[in-house]
Amino acid sequence: MTTRILEVLVLLMSAWTLILGGVSDKMESDFFDNPEITVQLSHYFGPDEPSDAGYTPRGSVVIRSFKGPRFTTSQKDIADSDFLQIQKLAASNGYYFLKALVKTTSGDKIFQSFAHAQSLMQSGLSDILRIHVNPSGEIVAISYALAKNGFTSGTMKRVPHQFNTTVFVHHGELGPQPDTAPYLEKLEHERMAKERGEDPRDNRSFLAKYWMYIVPIAIMVLLSGASTPEEGAR
């Protein structure tokens, strides 16, 4: 009896191992079927108009699909000299520029935006990135906004030297597909009607179609009926 119980336990453990192995393989397959998407962030806060050479690295956002949409952000601390430059821009009503670079198989995609440097300082360097991804997993748009945290000159809050970025990833979905079966069936009926010499677009009744033939026949019948009594009277 004890031997029989041990055999059953061994079989159950083997089956459980196979199930776990299958789940692990499925999760690993899902991970590699959905590669990572990296968004490289760079910014510009100089006094002049921005140029490609003037942008400096700020950080990155990595989006991956593993057990649901996940992402991680990595950003550098702002150097004291750069922080002073942003403060000067805020005092002179200047602008802060942000650029996002996405590398794809079809080429590089660049998204650019800007904000008032004063609003950036008032937010405590807290901003919001909204990344829009289509059903095929490609980034189609990136929007940029600033948070409202009340970091003003009249408060005792100290503006941190690091960006506090909130990321939202919006995944698009396919809309309802048109029902083409009735339309194709209608086209098939029209084709068969044309082969029979009929016009499938003519929805008139029988009388409306052939009245020009029916009316002369009716007149002839009436005339022939009216002439018959006269001949009998003779």
Coordinates of N, CA and C in Angstrom, one line a residue:
M1 N 0.8 -1.2 0.0 CA 0.0 0.0 0.0 C 0.9 1.3 0.0
T2 N 1.9 1.2 0.8 CA 2.8 2.4 0.9 C 3.5 2.6 -0.4
T3 N 3.9 1.5 -1.1 CA 4.6 1.6 -2.4 C 3.7 2.2 -3.4
R4 N 2.4 1.9 -3.3 CA 1.4 2.4 -4.3 C 1.3 3.9 -4.1
I5 N 1.2 4.4 -2.9 CA 1.1 5.8 -2.6 C 2.3 6.6 -3.1
L6 N 3.5 6.0 -2.9 CA 4.7 6.7 -3.3 C 4.7 6.8 -4.9
E7 N 4.3 5.8 -5.6 CA 4.2 5.8 -7.0 C 3.3 6.9 -7.5
V8 N 2.1 7.1 -6.8 CA 1.2 8.1 -7.2 C 1.8 9.5 -6.9
L9 N 2.5 9.7 -5.8 CA 3.1 11.0 -5.5 C 4.2 11.3 -6.5
V10 N 5.0 10.3 -7.0 CA 6.0 10.6 -8.0 C 5.3 11.0 -9.3
L11 N 4.2 10.4 -9.7 CA 3.5 10.7 -10.9 C 3.0 12.2 -10.8
L12 N 2.4 12.5 -9.7 CA 1.9 13.9 -9.5 C 3.0 14.9 -9.6
M13 N 4.2 14.6 -8.9 CA 5.3 15.6 -9.0 C 5.8 15.7 -10.4
S14 N 5.9 14.6 -11.2 CA 6.3 14.7 -12.6 C 5.4 15.6 -13.4
A15 N 4.1 15.4 -13.2 CA 3.1 16.1 -14.0 C 3.2 17.6 -13.6
W16 N 3.4 17.9 -12.3 CA 3.5 19.3 -11.9 C 4.8 20.0 -12.5
T17 N 5.9 19.2 -12.6 CA 7.1 19.7 -13.2 C 6.9 20.1 -14.6
L18 N 6.2 19.2 -15.3 CA 5.9 19.5 -16.7 C 5.0 20.7 -16.9
I19 N 4.0 20.9 -16.0 CA 3.2 22.1 -16.1 C 4.0 23.3 -15.9
L20 N 4.8 23.3 -14.8 CA 5.6 24.5 -14.6 C 6.6 24.8 -15.7
G21 N 7.2 23.7 -16.3 CA 8.1 23.9 -17.4 C 7.4 24.5 -18.6
G22 N 6.1 24.1 -18.9 CA 5.3 24.7 -20.0 C 5.0 26.1 -19.8
V23 N 4.6 26.5 -18.5 CA 4.3 27.9 -18.2 C 5.6 28.7 -18.4
S24 N 6.7 28.2 -17.9 CA 7.9 29.0 -18.0 C 8.3 29.2 -19.4
D25 N 8.2 28.2 -20.3 CA 8.5 28.3 -21.7 C 7.6 29.4 -22.3
K26 N 6.3 29.3 -22.0 CA 5.3 30.3 -22.5 C 5.7 31.7 -22.2
M27 N 6.0 31.9 -20.9 CA 6.4 33.3 -20.4 C 7.7 33.7 -21.1
E28 N 8.6 32.9 -21.3 CA 9.9 33.2 -22.0 C 9.6 33.5 -23.4
S29 N 8.7 32.8 -24.1 CA 8.4 33.0 -25.5 C 7.7 34.4 -25.6
D30 N 6.7 34.7 -24.7 CA 6.1 36.0 -24.8 C 7.0 37.1 -24.6
F31 N 8.1 36.9 -23.8 CA 9.0 38.0 -23.5 C 9.8 38.3 -24.8
F32 N 10.3 37.2 -25.5 CA 11.1 37.4 -26.7 C 10.3 37.8 -27.9
D33 N 9.0 37.5 -27.9 CA 8.1 37.9 -29.0 C 7.8 39.4 -28.9
N34 N 7.9 40.0 -27.7 CA 7.6 41.4 -27.6 C 8.9 42.1 -27.1
P35 N 9.8 42.6 -28.0 CA 11.0 43.1 -27.6 C 10.8 44.5 -26.9
E36 N 11.9 45.0 -26.3 CA 11.8 46.3 -25.6 C 11.8 47.4 -26.6
I37 N 11.2 48.5 -26.2 CA 11.2 49.8 -26.9 C 11.9 50.8 -26.0
T38 N 13.0 51.4 -26.5 CA 13.7 52.3 -25.7 C 13.5 53.7 -26.3
V39 N 13.1 54.7 -25.4 CA 13.0 56.1 -25.8 C 14.1 56.8 -25.1
Q40 N 15.0 57.4 -26.0 CA 16.1 58.2 -25.5 C 15.7 59.6 -25.3
L41 N 15.9 60.2 -24.1 CA 15.5 61.5 -23.9 C 16.7 62.4 -23.8
S42 N 16.6 63.6 -24.4 CA 17.6 64.6 -24.4 C 16.9 66.0 -24.3
H43 N 17.6 66.9 -23.7 CA 17.0 68.3 -23.5 C 18.0 69.4 -23.8
Y44 N 17.4 70.6 -24.0 CA 18.2 71.8 -24.3 C 17.6 72.9 -23.5
F45 N 18.5 73.7 -22.9 CA 18.1 74.9 -22.1 C 19.0 76.0 -22.3
G46 N 19.5 76.2 -23.6 CA 20.4 77.3 -23.9 C 19.6 78.5 -24.2
P47 N 20.3 79.6 -24.3 CA 19.7 80.9 -24.6 C 19.2 81.1 -26.0
D48 N 19.8 80.3 -26.9 CA 19.5 80.4 -28.3 C 18.5 79.4 -28.8
E49 N 18.2 79.4 -30.1 CA 17.3 78.4 -30.6 C 18.0 77.0 -30.6
P50 N 17.3 75.9 -30.3 CA 17.9 74.6 -30.2 C 18.4 74.1 -31.5
S51 N 19.5 73.3 -31.4 CA 20.0 72.6 -32.6 C 20.3 71.2 -32.1
D52 N 20.5 70.3 -33.1 CA 20.8 68.9 -32.8 C 22.0 68.8 -31.9
A53 N 23.0 69.6 -32.2 CA 24.3 69.5 -31.4 C 24.1 70.1 -30.0
G54 N 23.1 70.9 -29.8 CA 23.0 71.5 -28.5 C 22.2 70.7 -27.5
Y55 N 21.6 69.6 -27.9 CA 20.9 68.7 -27.0 C 21.8 67.9 -26.2
T56 N 21.6 67.7 -24.9 CA 22.4 66.8 -24.1 C 21.6 65.7 -23.5
P57 N 22.2 64.5 -23.2 CA 21.4 63.4 -22.7 C 20.7 63.7 -21.4
R58 N 19.5 63.2 -21.3 CA 18.7 63.4 -20.0 C 18.4 62.0 -19.4
G59 N 18.1 61.0 -20.2 CA 17.8 59.7 -19.6 C 17.1 58.9 -20.7
S60 N 16.3 57.9 -20.2 CA 15.7 57.0 -21.1 C 14.5 56.4 -20.4
V61 N 13.5 55.9 -21.3 CA 12.4 55.2 -20.8 C 12.3 53.9 -21.6
V62 N 12.3 52.7 -20.9 CA 12.3 51.4 -21.6 C 10.9 50.8 -21.4
I63 N 10.3 50.5 -22.5 CA 8.9 49.9 -22.4 C 9.1 48.5 -22.9
R64 N 8.5 47.6 -22.1 CA 8.5 46.2 -22.5 C 7.2 45.5 -22.2
S65 N 6.8 44.5 -22.9 CA 5.6 43.8 -22.7 C 5.9 42.4 -22.1
F66 N 5.9 42.3 -20.8 CA 6.1 41.1 -20.1 C 5.1 41.0 -18.9
K67 N 4.1 40.1 -19.1 CA 3.1 40.1 -18.1 C 2.4 41.4 -18.0
G68 N 2.1 42.0 -19.2 CA 1.4 43.3 -19.2 C 2.4 44.4 -19.5
P69 N 1.9 45.6 -19.9 CA 2.8 46.7 -20.3 C 3.6 47.2 -19.1
R70 N 4.9 47.1 -19.2 CA 5.8 47.6 -18.1 C 6.8 48.6 -18.7
F71 N 7.3 49.4 -17.8 CA 8.3 50.4 -18.3 C 9.2 50.8 -17.1
T72 N 10.4 51.2 -17.4 CA 11.3 51.7 -16.4 C 11.9 53.0 -16.9
T73 N 12.2 53.9 -16.0 CA 12.8 55.2 -16.4 C 14.2 55.3 -15.7
S74 N 15.1 55.9 -16.4 CA 16.4 56.1 -15.9 C 16.9 57.5 -16.3
Q75 N 17.1 58.4 -15.3 CA 17.5 59.8 -15.6 C 18.6 60.2 -14.7
K76 N 19.4 61.1 -15.2 CA 20.6 61.6 -14.5 C 20.2 62.8 -13.7
D77 N 21.0 63.0 -12.6 CA 20.9 64.2 -11.8 C 21.4 65.4 -12.7
I78 N 20.7 66.5 -12.4 CA 21.1 67.7 -13.2 C 22.3 68.4 -12.5
A79 N 23.3 68.7 -13.3 CA 24.5 69.4 -12.8 C 24.1 70.8 -12.3
D80 N 24.9 71.3 -11.4 CA 24.7 72.6 -10.8 C 24.7 73.7 -11.8
S81 N 25.6 73.6 -12.8 CA 25.7 74.6 -13.9 C 24.4 74.6 -14.7
D82 N 23.9 73.4 -15.0 CA 22.7 73.3 -15.8 C 21.5 73.8 -15.0
F83 N 21.5 73.5 -13.7 CA 20.4 73.9 -12.9 C 20.3 75.5 -12.9
L84 N 21.5 76.1 -12.8 CA 21.5 77.5 -12.8 C 21.1 78.1 -14.1
Q85 N 21.4 77.4 -15.2 CA 21.0 77.8 -16.5 C 19.5 77.8 -16.7
I86 N 18.9 76.7 -16.1 CA 17.4 76.7 -16.1 C 16.8 77.8 -15.3
Q87 N 17.4 78.1 -14.2 CA 16.9 79.2 -13.4 C 17.0 80.5 -14.1
K88 N 18.1 80.7 -14.8 CA 18.2 82.0 -15.6 C 17.1 82.0 -16.7
L89 N 16.9 80.9 -17.4 CA 15.8 80.8 -18.4 C 14.5 81.2 -17.8
A90 N 14.2 80.6 -16.6 CA 12.9 80.9 -15.9 C 12.8 82.4 -15.6
A91 N 13.9 83.0 -15.2 CA 13.8 84.5 -14.9 C 13.6 85.3 -16.1
S92 N 14.1 84.8 -17.3 CA 14.0 85.6 -18.5 C 12.9 85.1 -19.4
N93 N 12.0 84.3 -18.8 CA 10.8 83.8 -19.6 C 11.2 83.0 -20.8
G94 N 12.3 82.2 -20.6 CA 12.8 81.3 -21.7 C 12.1 80.0 -21.7
Y95 N 12.5 79.2 -22.6 CA 11.9 77.9 -22.9 C 12.8 76.7 -22.6
Y96 N 12.3 75.6 -22.2 CA 13.0 74.4 -22.0 C 12.5 73.4 -23.1
F97 N 13.5 72.8 -23.8 CA 13.1 71.9 -25.0 C 13.5 70.5 -24.6
L98 N 12.6 69.6 -25.1 CA 12.8 68.1 -24.8 C 12.7 67.4 -26.2
K99 N 13.6 66.4 -26.4 CA 13.5 65.6 -27.6 C 13.6 64.1 -27.2
A100 N 12.7 63.4 -27.8 CA 12.6 61.9 -27.6 C 13.0 61.2 -28.9
L101 N 13.9 60.3 -28.8 CA 14.4 59.5 -30.0 C 14.0 58.1 -29.8
V102 N 13.4 57.5 -30.8 CA 13.0 56.1 -30.8 C 13.6 55.4 -32.0
K103 N 14.4 54.4 -31.8 CA 15.0 53.6 -32.9 C 14.1 52.5 -33.2
T104 N 13.7 52.4 -34.5 CA 12.9 51.3 -35.0 C 13.6 50.6 -36.2
T105 N 13.0 49.5 -36.6 CA 13.6 48.8 -37.8 C 13.5 49.6 -39.1
S106 N 12.5 50.5 -39.1 CA 12.3 51.3 -40.3 C 13.1 52.7 -40.2
G107 N 13.8 52.9 -39.1 CA 14.5 54.2 -39.0 C 14.2 54.8 -37.6
D108 N 14.8 56.0 -37.5 CA 14.7 56.7 -36.2 C 13.4 57.6 -36.2
K109 N 12.7 57.7 -35.1 CA 11.6 58.6 -35.0 C 11.9 59.6 -33.9
I110 N 11.7 60.9 -34.2 CA 12.0 61.9 -33.3 C 10.8 62.7 -32.9
F111 N 10.5 62.9 -31.6 CA 9.4 63.7 -31.1 C 10.0 64.8 -30.3
Q112 N 9.5 66.0 -30.5 CA 10.0 67.2 -29.9 C 8.9 68.0 -29.2
S113 N 9.2 68.6 -28.1 CA 8.3 69.5 -27.4 C 9.0 70.5 -26.6
F114 N 8.3 71.5 -26.0 CA 8.9 72.5 -25.2 C 8.0 73.0 -24.2
A115 N 8.5 73.7 -23.2 CA 7.7 74.3 -22.1 C 8.4 75.5 -21.5
H116 N 7.6 76.3 -20.9 CA 8.2 77.5 -20.2 C 9.2 77.0 -19.1
A117 N 10.3 77.6 -19.1 CA 11.3 77.2 -18.0 C 10.8 77.6 -16.6
Q118 N 10.0 78.7 -16.5 CA 9.4 79.1 -15.3 C 8.4 78.1 -14.8
S119 N 7.6 77.5 -15.7 CA 6.7 76.5 -15.3 C 7.4 75.2 -14.9
L120 N 8.5 74.9 -15.5 CA 9.3 73.8 -15.1 C 9.8 73.9 -13.7
M121 N 10.3 75.1 -13.4 CA 10.8 75.3 -12.0 C 9.7 75.2 -11.0
Q122 N 8.5 75.8 -11.3 CA 7.4 75.8 -10.4 C 6.9 74.4 -10.2
S123 N 7.1 73.5 -11.2 CA 6.6 72.1 -11.0 C 7.6 71.3 -10.2
G124 N 8.7 71.9 -9.8 CA 9.8 71.1 -9.1 C 10.4 70.1 -10.0
L125 N 10.6 70.4 -11.2 CA 11.1 69.5 -12.3 C 10.3 68.2 -12.3
S126 N 9.0 68.3 -12.1 CA 8.1 67.1 -12.3 C 7.3 67.3 -13.6
D127 N 7.5 66.3 -14.4 CA 6.9 66.4 -15.7 C 6.2 65.1 -16.0
I128 N 5.4 65.1 -17.1 CA 4.5 63.9 -17.5 C 4.8 63.6 -18.9
L129 N 5.1 62.3 -19.2 CA 5.2 61.8 -20.6 C 4.1 60.8 -20.8
R130 N 3.4 61.1 -21.9 CA 2.4 60.1 -22.4 C 2.8 59.5 -23.7
I131 N 3.1 58.2 -23.7 CA 3.6 57.5 -24.9 C 2.4 56.7 -25.5
H132 N 2.1 57.0 -26.7 CA 1.0 56.3 -27.4 C 1.6 55.2 -28.3
V133 N 1.2 54.0 -28.1 CA 1.7 52.8 -28.9 C 0.5 52.2 -29.7
N134 N 0.7 51.9 -31.0 CA -0.3 51.3 -31.8 C -0.4 49.8 -31.5
P135 N -1.4 49.1 -32.1 CA -1.6 47.7 -31.8 C -0.4 46.8 -32.2
S136 N 0.4 47.3 -33.2 CA 1.6 46.6 -33.6 C 2.8 46.8 -32.8
G137 N 2.7 47.6 -31.7 CA 3.8 47.8 -30.8 C 4.7 49.0 -31.2
E138 N 4.3 49.9 -32.1 CA 5.2 51.0 -32.5 C 4.7 52.3 -31.8
I139 N 5.6 53.1 -31.4 CA 5.3 54.4 -30.8 C 4.8 55.4 -31.9
V140 N 3.7 55.9 -31.8 CA 3.1 56.8 -32.8 C 3.1 58.3 -32.3
A141 N 3.1 58.5 -31.0 CA 3.1 59.9 -30.5 C 3.6 59.9 -29.1
I142 N 4.2 61.1 -28.7 CA 4.6 61.3 -27.3 C 4.2 62.7 -27.0
S143 N 3.5 62.9 -25.9 CA 3.1 64.2 -25.5 C 3.8 64.5 -24.1
Y144 N 4.0 65.8 -23.9 CA 4.8 66.3 -22.8 C 4.0 67.3 -22.0
A145 N 4.0 67.2 -20.7 CA 3.3 68.2 -19.9 C 4.0 68.3 -18.5
L146 N 3.7 69.4 -17.8 CA 4.3 69.7 -16.5 C 3.3 69.5 -15.4
A147 N 3.8 69.0 -14.3 CA 2.9 68.9 -13.1 C 2.8 70.2 -12.4
K148 N 1.8 70.3 -11.5 CA 1.6 71.6 -10.7 C 1.9 71.2 -9.3
N149 N 3.1 71.6 -8.8 CA 3.4 71.3 -7.4 C 3.6 72.5 -6.5
G150 N 3.5 73.7 -7.1 CA 3.5 74.9 -6.3 C 4.9 75.3 -5.8
F151 N 5.9 75.0 -6.6 CA 7.3 75.5 -6.2 C 7.4 76.9 -6.7
T152 N 7.1 77.9 -5.9 CA 7.2 79.3 -6.3 C 8.3 80.0 -5.4
S153 N 8.6 81.2 -5.8 CA 9.6 81.9 -5.0 C 9.2 82.2 -3.6
G154 N 7.9 82.3 -3.4 CA 7.4 82.6 -2.0 C 7.3 81.5 -1.1
T155 N 7.6 80.3 -1.5 CA 7.5 79.1 -0.6 C 8.9 78.7 -0.2
M156 N 9.0 77.8 0.8 CA 10.2 77.3 1.3 C 10.6 76.0 0.7
K157 N 9.9 75.5 -0.3 CA 10.2 74.3 -1.0 C 11.5 74.5 -1.8
R158 N 12.3 73.5 -1.7 CA 13.6 73.5 -2.5 C 13.4 72.6 -3.7
V159 N 13.7 73.2 -4.9 CA 13.5 72.5 -6.1 C 14.6 71.4 -6.2
P160 N 14.3 70.2 -6.4 CA 15.3 69.1 -6.5 C 16.1 69.3 -7.8
H161 N 17.3 68.6 -7.8 CA 18.2 68.6 -8.9 C 18.0 67.4 -9.8
Q162 N 16.8 66.8 -9.8 CA 16.6 65.6 -10.6 C 15.1 65.6 -11.0
F163 N 14.9 65.2 -12.3 CA 13.6 65.2 -12.8 C 12.8 64.1 -12.2
N164 N 11.5 64.4 -11.9 CA 10.6 63.4 -11.4 C 9.5 63.2 -12.5
T165 N 9.7 62.2 -13.3 CA 8.9 62.0 -14.5 C 7.9 60.9 -14.3
T166 N 6.6 61.2 -14.6 CA 5.6 60.2 -14.6 C 5.3 59.8 -16.0
V167 N 5.3 58.5 -16.2 CA 5.1 58.0 -17.6 C 3.8 57.2 -17.7
F168 N 3.0 57.5 -18.7 CA 1.8 56.8 -19.0 C 2.0 56.2 -20.4
V169 N 1.7 54.9 -20.5 CA 1.8 54.2 -21.8 C 0.4 53.9 -22.2
H170 N 0.0 54.4 -23.4 CA -1.4 54.2 -23.9 C -1.3 53.2 -25.1
H171 N -1.9 52.1 -25.0 CA -1.9 51.1 -26.0 C -3.1 51.2 -26.8
G172 N -3.0 51.4 -28.1 CA -4.2 51.5 -29.0 C -4.8 50.2 -29.3
E173 N -6.0 50.2 -29.6 CA -6.8 49.0 -29.9 C -7.4 49.1 -31.3
L174 N -7.6 48.0 -32.0 CA -8.2 48.0 -33.3 C -9.7 48.3 -33.1
G175 N -10.2 49.1 -34.0 CA -11.7 49.4 -34.0 C -12.5 48.3 -34.6
P176 N -13.8 48.4 -34.5 CA -14.6 47.3 -35.1 C -14.4 47.2 -36.6
Q177 N -14.3 46.0 -37.1 CA -14.1 45.7 -38.5 C -15.4 45.7 -39.2
P178 N -15.5 46.2 -40.5 CA -16.7 46.2 -41.2 C -17.1 44.8 -41.6
D179 N -18.4 44.6 -41.6 CA -19.0 43.3 -42.0 C -19.1 43.2 -43.5
T180 N -18.2 42.6 -44.2 CA -18.1 42.6 -45.6 C -18.9 41.5 -46.3
A181 N -19.4 40.5 -45.5 CA -20.1 39.4 -46.0 C -21.4 39.8 -46.8
P182 N -22.3 40.6 -46.2 CA -23.5 41.0 -46.9 C -23.1 41.8 -48.2
Y183 N -22.1 42.6 -48.2 CA -21.7 43.4 -49.4 C -21.2 42.5 -50.5
L184 N -20.4 41.5 -50.1 CA -19.9 40.6 -51.1 C -21.1 39.7 -51.7
E185 N -22.0 39.4 -50.8 CA -23.2 38.6 -51.3 C -24.0 39.4 -52.3
K186 N -24.1 40.7 -52.0 CA -24.9 41.6 -52.9 C -24.2 41.7 -54.2
L187 N -22.9 41.8 -54.2 CA -22.1 41.9 -55.5 C -22.3 40.6 -56.3
E188 N -22.3 39.5 -55.6 CA -22.5 38.2 -56.3 C -23.9 38.1 -57.0
H189 N -24.9 38.6 -56.3 CA -26.3 38.6 -56.8 C -26.3 39.6 -58.1
E190 N -25.7 40.7 -58.0 CA -25.6 41.6 -59.1 C -24.9 41.0 -60.3
R191 N -23.8 40.3 -60.0 CA -23.1 39.7 -61.1 C -24.0 38.6 -61.8
M192 N -24.7 37.8 -61.0 CA -25.5 36.8 -61.6 C -26.7 37.4 -62.4
A193 N -27.2 38.5 -61.9 CA -28.3 39.2 -62.6 C -27.9 39.7 -63.9
K194 N -26.7 40.3 -64.0 CA -26.1 40.8 -65.2 C -25.9 39.7 -66.2
E195 N -25.5 38.5 -65.7 CA -25.3 37.4 -66.7 C -26.7 36.9 -67.3
R196 N -27.8 37.1 -66.5 CA -29.1 36.8 -67.0 C -29.7 37.9 -67.8
G197 N -29.0 39.0 -68.0 CA -29.5 40.1 -68.8 C -30.4 41.0 -68.0
E198 N -30.4 40.9 -66.7 CA -31.3 41.8 -65.8 C -30.4 42.9 -65.3
D199 N -31.1 44.0 -64.9 CA -30.4 45.1 -64.3 C -30.7 45.0 -62.8
P200 N -29.7 44.6 -62.0 CA -29.9 44.4 -60.6 C -30.3 45.7 -59.8
R201 N -30.0 46.8 -60.4 CA -30.3 48.1 -59.7 C -31.7 48.6 -59.9
D202 N -32.5 47.9 -60.9 CA -33.8 48.3 -61.2 C -34.8 47.6 -60.2
N203 N -35.3 48.3 -59.2 CA -36.1 47.7 -58.2 C -37.6 48.1 -58.4
R204 N -38.0 48.5 -59.6 CA -39.4 48.8 -59.9 C -40.2 47.6 -60.0
S205 N -41.6 47.8 -59.8 CA -42.5 46.7 -59.8 C -42.7 46.2 -61.3
F206 N -43.5 45.1 -61.4 CA -43.7 44.5 -62.8 C -44.5 45.5 -63.6
L207 N -45.5 46.2 -63.1 CA -46.3 47.1 -63.9 C -45.5 48.4 -64.2
A208 N -44.6 48.8 -63.3 CA -43.8 50.0 -63.6 C -42.8 49.7 -64.7
K209 N -42.3 48.4 -64.8 CA -41.3 48.1 -65.8 C -42.0 47.9 -67.2
Y210 N -43.2 47.3 -67.3 CA -43.7 46.9 -68.6 C -45.1 47.6 -68.9
W211 N -45.3 48.8 -68.3 CA -46.6 49.4 -68.6 C -46.7 49.8 -70.1
M212 N -45.6 50.1 -70.7 CA -45.7 50.5 -72.1 C -46.2 49.4 -73.0
Y213 N -46.0 48.1 -72.6 CA -46.5 47.0 -73.3 C -48.0 46.6 -72.9
I214 N -48.2 46.8 -71.6 CA -49.5 46.4 -71.1 C -50.6 47.3 -71.5
V215 N -50.4 48.7 -71.6 CA -51.4 49.6 -71.9 C -51.9 49.4 -73.4
P216 N -51.1 49.3 -74.4 CA -51.6 49.0 -75.8 C -52.4 47.7 -75.8
I217 N -52.0 46.7 -75.1 CA -52.8 45.4 -75.2 C -54.1 45.6 -74.5
A218 N -54.2 46.4 -73.4 CA -55.4 46.6 -72.7 C -56.4 47.5 -73.6
I219 N -55.8 48.5 -74.3 CA -56.6 49.3 -75.2 C -57.2 48.4 -76.4
M220 N -56.4 47.5 -76.9 CA -56.8 46.7 -78.0 C -58.0 45.7 -77.5
V221 N -57.8 45.2 -76.3 CA -58.9 44.4 -75.7 C -60.2 45.1 -75.5
L222 N -60.0 46.4 -75.1 CA -61.2 47.2 -74.9 C -61.9 47.5 -76.2
L223 N -61.1 47.8 -77.2 CA -61.7 48.2 -78.5 C -62.3 47.0 -79.1
S224 N -61.7 45.8 -79.0 CA -62.3 44.6 -79.6 C -63.6 44.3 -78.9
G225 N -63.7 44.5 -77.6 CA -64.9 44.2 -76.8 C -66.0 45.2 -77.1
A226 N -65.6 46.4 -77.5 CA -66.7 47.4 -77.8 C -67.2 47.2 -79.2
S227 N -66.4 46.6 -80.1 CA -66.9 46.4 -81.5 C -67.7 45.1 -81.6
T228 N -67.7 44.2 -80.7 CA -68.4 43.0 -80.8 C -69.9 43.2 -80.7
P229 N -70.5 44.0 -79.8 CA -72.0 44.2 -79.8 C -72.5 44.9 -81.0
E230 N -71.7 45.8 -81.6 CA -72.1 46.5 -82.9 C -72.3 45.5 -84.0
E231 N -71.4 44.5 -84.1 CA -71.5 43.5 -85.1 C -72.7 42.6 -84.9
G232 N -73.0 42.3 -83.6 CA -74.2 41.5 -83.3 C -75.5 42.2 -83.7
A233 N -75.5 43.5 -83.5 CA -76.7 44.3 -83.9 C -77.0 44.3 -85.3
R234 N -76.0 44.2 -86.2 CA -76.2 44.2 -87.6 C -76.8 42.8 -88.0

